[in-house]
Amino acid sequence: MSERLIYLPLGGAGEIGMNAYVYGYGAPGKERLILVDLGVTFGDMEGSPGIDLIMPDLTWLEANRDRLEGIFITHGHEDHLGAVAHLWSRLNVPIYARKFTGTLCRLKLEEAGIPADTVQIVGPRPEVTELGPFKVQYVPVSHSIPESAALVIDTPAGRVVHTGDFKLDGTPIVGDPFDPVMWHDIANEGPGVKVLTCDSTNVFSSHPGRSEAVLAAPILDWVVAQKNMVVATTFASNIARLKTLSEAAIAADRKVCLLGRAMRRMVSVGLETGILTDFPNTIGPDEAANMPRNKVMLLVTGSQGERRAASAQLSRGRYLGLSLKEGDSFLFSSKTIPGNERSVGRIMNALSEKGIELYDGDDGLFHVSGHANRPDIEAMHDLLKPEIVLPMHGEHRHLREHMNIARSKGIASMIATNGMMVDLTGKAPRVVDQVETGRLYLDGNVLIGAMDGVVRDRIRMALNGHALVSVIVDEDDNPIPDAWVELSGLPGRTRGGADLGEHIEGELAEFLETADRKTVRDDAKIEEAVRKITRQVSMEEIGKKPEVSVIISRLMAE
Amino acid sequence: MSERLIYLPLGGAGEIGMNAYVYGYGAPGKERLILVDLGVTFGDMEGSPGIDLIMPDLTWLEANRDRLEGIFITHGHEDHLGAVAHLWSRLNVPIYARKFTGTLCRLKLEEAGIPADTVQIVGPRPEVTELGPFKVQYVPVSHSIPESAALVIDTPAGRVVHTGDFKLDGTPIVGDPFDPVMWHDIANEGPGVKVLTCDSTNVFSSHPGRSEAVLAAPILDWVVAQKNMVVATTFASNIARLKTLSEAAIAADRKVCLLGRAMRRMVSVGLETGILTDFPNTIGPDEAANMPRNKVMLLVTGSQGERRAASAQLSRGRYLGLSLKEGDSFLFSSKTIPGNERSVGRIMNALSEKGIELYDGDDGLFHVSGHANRPDIEAMHDLLKPEIVLPMHGEHRHLREHMNIARSKGIASMIATNGMMVDLTGKAPRVVDQVETGRLYLDGNVLIGAMDGVVRDRIRMALNGHALVSVIVDEDDNPIPDAWVELSGLPGRTRGGADLGEHIEGELAEFLETADRKTVRDDAKIEEAVRKITRQVSMEEIGKKPEVSVIISRLMAE
């Protein structure tokens, strides 16, 4: 059988977050593999309470790791590199990244006790990294973090362009501007582009994307107009935005104070790697607290409403000696990611209660997106003229819309979601396998499977409450009729005012007193009966069936 | 002391939802009172897991119910009348509403066993309801439900206009168009308007609101262009939208099938009360299932992603014999309420996975809002020329923005949030008291206080997991060293692969074997020690401190 080029997303295709895309080339089942990105997504109370980080289940890749050549990281966002430190030991191959991204990655690996030299720093095109049948070039693109890159992946079956997260920005403030000539060359070298694997995040935004540079004037006007303390929040990694905000502060005769560990880290890595030059001097929180309020701008983390970030802390009260007051101004130089509306709203309202004037990016004056909008995505299609477009980095509906756009131009396209192995060798993509995929949850410091039932049980307890019953069976196999019931997350009183726990205990006593020996000798039977009675009594008394845990203790004759 | 006019929001001021506004007139502390609206808000997994309905805590009003004259309902949305059936028995006063709203209210009361004639149907202005010192008129306004009304409340201290939810719509499809002459009269009768209590929901929308009528053409064009089954969802109570959608279906030679109990109820109450005329004949799901797919439009509930509504059911599979297929079209003729993005996205993606083309209201073609935008709010200020503007129906940041607008026009204004009693007698509003307010949760069929700790415990179990420990102390006050541990919502295995429950049991046995008699005789001391050990072991083994419940059973000598 001849060799083939395959694509296998393990995360990020059918969701925004947790990116992990496999490419392979070789004889079927023996393809040599590379992995592009290894990111996380974040848990939420609704779907994964108690879980901070979610990452792709790499079972398939682990089983085939002798075929894996390396991991290429496109840029430094958590949804592209956040899982590396947690999962690298299961793969144990070299990691490739450009300097800024690689430095961020090394910091994470070092915290996890993995040697920094696991990450190899590579330069942008024309530098080529050759790994097995792959020749990989990093092509600078603009995004909301410096040094984002598309990958040009040359294989014997043709050229793949994997955009990573990108926008078309001729004036990105930090990093390389969009270079149409370079992209023209990429499109026209040799037989051209076979496959374009392309960011779909903003496919529903119908206006052309705007440059980072358009924000400078409105932000400066805004800072100049403020009378008291000025606070601005954005993603810590959006260094271009931090620069624009800081320069506006300096121009308005204010000092800049960075609050939040992530923000200080990003700026320092930016300076250290040379991607950031002439960033204004900053002052510490102590100094800021002693300056006149109209001489300071705080640049703070927490634009997405994160509970422990600086924005949230300031909205609740004093933080590192600083506090906000009536007449201060707070700018969200950001867009709220869908799903975070309530958390962000909570902070905005808490600030409003303190008398602080709020400003946000909604009318476009104070924020631009880091992703290509629909016209920009189309421009990329037109520029690269690929045979095949594979939409990625999107929920299913984003991928569908992106596929429809490609097909309307006569380009072959399909929706390949996590676990679908696609053969790209022919004129059109073709599904050749479906591998098992899933999600891993980092719970405390343990990685558990999303389907293990741990989180399901948490959700059930949260929705239904939890009744605990302790049953004791004595040495002679007689149950002690006084079962003990403890309720957690349940109303103690029924509608009529009775004690729910006592009521359940009463019904259980009746059962235990009359239970036959066969039942009493069988833990499963006792448990089933106790659970049924507890749920039934609760349903009658409070209209709700709780989760029930039963502990049966059998006393032993000494 | 002279008499005074007071305003006291008990819900809806500082949040969107759960509206309940008290007005009073009389000697301080002896004012006669009316309540405007008595609504609910909905629980969510993040803040109130397991809770379906949230309503205002009326403790203050219950304590003063001998002073309460009646309840006026402005319109039929749940956030304005949803709590009536649950809380009316605590107040026991007549309820006033217009016909459609009153009919909806009566249906709810009857289900709760409260006589229908508790609701008195009143006509629009010039009809006046006189209650104590209040003369109340219902003034038709447009909104996303028929028969919405503002209230003109005349008191000896002057005229209050309480807008309810409103927009300015000259062509609302169903119900009375905006009548500038009537509003002009209201503004200019007698000494004019003293207080305008005004909807703030859309204060951040800077463009003038659009009429319901603008949707007819684009919706018709859309329906005509679809080739297979067409499904549209919107709020069941948005009868004007249902009419527009149905008429487009008929014009495109399709039959209409209503799916979802709420939608059928709304249309039937609409027809019964005469507010809805010439609604197209509809067909049942059986008939729809047997029609050619291109001859049907399904009108379905669940535009906000509600799990049990028709949209969600169709996205998961077959519903009442109907199922969707590749090439069908699904329109969200709605806006996603902030906080519902994830639920709505889930349904959209499930539909996309079935190959269904999605359309939504985002570009304005298929949806208009039911609330006044900023220019419309300003128009209302200008039209009524009130002395005082009280922003309501908004989160704190909405109220702040609305207050700023009013003040910029030289109108006295303030942010009065739930529990603030405001004296409106003078030229400017003045806070005179802060009464206790809060939220009640309907949990199963029991009303519990939001601060009772029940929901707090659920959230903690969901975030941290739950460890249950059963300790038995024998007749001689000797603990049985084998403590039983049961884990719920916790990883069973530690990072190193050990059994977490057994590990905790081992540590507990060590403690119980060596505990002194003073500790053993004291339940609180055992509990404290067991909790501490369990949390400590868990933290060491899995990096997480669970909630711990301890049941101590003391065996009695027989």
mmCIF file of N, CA and C in Angstrom, chain B residues 118-158:
data_model
loop_
_atom_site.group_PDB
_atom_site.id
_atom_site.type_symbol
_atom_site.label_atom_id
_atom_site.label_comp_id
_atom_site.label_asym_id
_atom_site.label_seq_id
_atom_site.Cartn_x
_atom_site.Cartn_y
_atom_site.Cartn_z
ATOM 1 N N THR B 118 -59.047 36.309 42.734
ATOM 2 C CA THR B 118 -58.039 37.132 43.404
ATOM 3 C C THR B 118 -57.494 38.167 42.419
ATOM 4 N N VAL B 119 -57.523 37.810 41.143
ATOM 5 C CA VAL B 119 -57.036 38.734 40.117
ATOM 6 C C VAL B 119 -58.204 39.552 39.570
ATOM 7 N N GLN B 120 -58.086 40.842 39.628
ATOM 8 C CA GLN B 120 -59.108 41.718 39.066
ATOM 9 C C GLN B 120 -58.595 42.275 37.741
ATOM 10 N N ILE B 121 -59.403 42.077 36.704
ATOM 11 C CA ILE B 121 -58.998 42.536 35.382
ATOM 12 C C ILE B 121 -59.355 44.013 35.238
ATOM 13 N N VAL B 122 -58.370 44.792 34.843
ATOM 14 C CA VAL B 122 -58.616 46.229 34.675
ATOM 15 C C VAL B 122 -58.316 46.624 33.236
ATOM 16 N N GLY B 123 -58.956 47.680 32.781
ATOM 17 C CA GLY B 123 -58.743 48.167 31.430
ATOM 18 C C GLY B 123 -57.657 49.216 31.396
ATOM 19 N N PRO B 124 -57.235 49.588 30.198
ATOM 20 C CA PRO B 124 -56.179 50.600 30.078
ATOM 21 C C PRO B 124 -56.724 52.000 30.382
ATOM 22 N N ARG B 125 -55.803 52.938 30.562
ATOM 23 C CA ARG B 125 -56.160 54.340 30.696
ATOM 24 C C ARG B 125 -57.190 54.671 29.633
ATOM 25 N N PRO B 126 -58.282 55.386 29.899
ATOM 26 C CA PRO B 126 -58.478 56.236 31.081
ATOM 27 C C PRO B 126 -59.020 55.522 32.314
ATOM 28 N N GLU B 127 -59.220 54.188 32.281
ATOM 29 C CA GLU B 127 -59.709 53.514 33.486
ATOM 30 C C GLU B 127 -58.737 53.737 34.641
ATOM 31 N N VAL B 128 -59.288 54.014 35.804
ATOM 32 C CA VAL B 128 -58.459 54.288 36.983
ATOM 33 C C VAL B 128 -58.823 53.313 38.099
ATOM 34 N N THR B 129 -57.828 52.725 38.721
ATOM 35 C CA THR B 129 -58.067 51.900 39.911
ATOM 36 C C THR B 129 -57.655 52.721 41.118
ATOM 37 N N GLU B 130 -58.610 52.961 42.013
ATOM 38 C CA GLU B 130 -58.300 53.768 43.181
ATOM 39 C C GLU B 130 -58.113 52.861 44.385
ATOM 40 N N LEU B 131 -56.979 52.953 45.002
ATOM 41 C CA LEU B 131 -56.652 52.104 46.153
ATOM 42 C C LEU B 131 -55.982 52.984 47.192
ATOM 43 N N GLY B 132 -56.650 53.214 48.327
ATOM 44 C CA GLY B 132 -56.072 54.097 49.347
ATOM 45 C C GLY B 132 -55.723 55.431 48.709
ATOM 46 N N PRO B 133 -54.499 55.898 48.934
ATOM 47 C CA PRO B 133 -54.134 57.206 48.370
ATOM 48 C C PRO B 133 -53.700 57.143 46.904
ATOM 49 N N PHE B 134 -53.763 55.973 46.301
ATOM 50 C CA PHE B 134 -53.239 55.784 44.949
ATOM 51 C C PHE B 134 -54.340 55.743 43.907
ATOM 52 N N LYS B 135 -54.123 56.412 42.792
ATOM 53 C CA LYS B 135 -54.970 56.266 41.611
ATOM 54 C C LYS B 135 -54.070 55.734 40.509
ATOM 55 N N VAL B 136 -54.380 54.534 40.045
ATOM 56 C CA VAL B 136 -53.463 53.836 39.128
ATOM 57 C C VAL B 136 -54.101 53.624 37.761
ATOM 58 N N GLN B 137 -53.366 53.999 36.721
ATOM 59 C CA GLN B 137 -53.823 53.747 35.349
ATOM 60 C C GLN B 137 -52.817 52.850 34.626
ATOM 61 N N TYR B 138 -53.322 51.939 33.825
ATOM 62 C CA TYR B 138 -52.479 51.111 32.956
ATOM 63 C C TYR B 138 -52.327 51.799 31.604
ATOM 64 N N VAL B 139 -51.098 52.068 31.217
ATOM 65 C CA VAL B 139 -50.848 52.719 29.931
ATOM 66 C C VAL B 139 -50.134 51.729 29.008
ATOM 67 N N PRO B 140 -50.784 51.364 27.898
ATOM 68 C CA PRO B 140 -50.171 50.378 27.006
ATOM 69 C C PRO B 140 -48.776 50.812 26.543
ATOM 70 N N VAL B 141 -47.817 49.879 26.618
ATOM 71 C CA VAL B 141 -46.490 50.077 26.008
ATOM 72 C C VAL B 141 -46.165 48.831 25.200
ATOM 73 N N SER B 142 -45.208 48.962 24.309
ATOM 74 C CA SER B 142 -44.779 47.781 23.561
ATOM 75 C C SER B 142 -43.654 47.076 24.308
ATOM 76 N N HIS B 143 -43.606 45.776 24.096
ATOM 77 C CA HIS B 143 -42.561 44.956 24.706
ATOM 78 C C HIS B 143 -42.580 43.630 23.951
ATOM 79 N N SER B 144 -41.869 42.643 24.402
ATOM 80 C CA SER B 144 -41.825 41.367 23.685
ATOM 81 C C SER B 144 -42.923 40.404 24.130
ATOM 82 N N ILE B 145 -43.936 40.929 24.761
ATOM 83 C CA ILE B 145 -45.137 40.168 25.119
ATOM 84 C C ILE B 145 -46.302 41.133 24.950
ATOM 85 N N PRO B 146 -47.463 40.649 24.523
ATOM 86 C CA PRO B 146 -48.571 41.583 24.330
ATOM 87 C C PRO B 146 -49.029 42.197 25.653
ATOM 88 N N GLU B 147 -49.616 43.358 25.514
ATOM 89 C CA GLU B 147 -50.341 43.981 26.617
ATOM 90 C C GLU B 147 -49.447 44.407 27.763
ATOM 91 N N SER B 148 -48.190 44.642 27.493
ATOM 92 C CA SER B 148 -47.338 45.210 28.518
ATOM 93 C C SER B 148 -47.862 46.587 28.856
ATOM 94 N N ALA B 149 -47.604 47.030 30.066
ATOM 95 C CA ALA B 149 -48.154 48.319 30.466
ATOM 96 C C ALA B 149 -47.198 49.058 31.375
ATOM 97 N N ALA B 150 -47.190 50.375 31.206
ATOM 98 C CA ALA B 150 -46.608 51.244 32.210
ATOM 99 C C ALA B 150 -47.733 51.586 33.185
ATOM 100 N N LEU B 151 -47.357 51.986 34.382
ATOM 101 C CA LEU B 151 -48.372 52.423 35.344
ATOM 102 C C LEU B 151 -48.207 53.919 35.583
ATOM 103 N N VAL B 152 -49.322 54.634 35.512
ATOM 104 C CA VAL B 152 -49.333 56.011 35.982
ATOM 105 C C VAL B 152 -49.961 55.971 37.364
ATOM 106 N N ILE B 153 -49.171 56.338 38.364
ATOM 107 C CA ILE B 153 -49.609 56.232 39.757
ATOM 108 C C ILE B 153 -49.721 57.638 40.324
ATOM 109 N N ASP B 154 -50.950 58.088 40.494
ATOM 110 C CA ASP B 154 -51.140 59.427 41.051
ATOM 111 C C ASP B 154 -51.291 59.344 42.559
ATOM 112 N N THR B 155 -50.546 60.227 43.227
ATOM 113 C CA THR B 155 -50.590 60.275 44.698
ATOM 114 C C THR B 155 -50.731 61.735 45.096
ATOM 115 N N PRO B 156 -51.088 61.981 46.355
ATOM 116 C CA PRO B 156 -51.171 63.390 46.785
ATOM 117 C C PRO B 156 -49.835 64.125 46.636
ATOM 118 N N ALA B 157 -48.730 63.374 46.592
ATOM 119 C CA ALA B 157 -47.422 64.033 46.439
ATOM 120 C C ALA B 157 -47.023 64.178 44.983
ATOM 121 N N GLY B 158 -47.861 63.730 44.084
ATOM 122 C CA GLY B 158 -47.528 63.888 42.670
ATOM 123 C C GLY B 158 -47.642 62.592 41.907
#
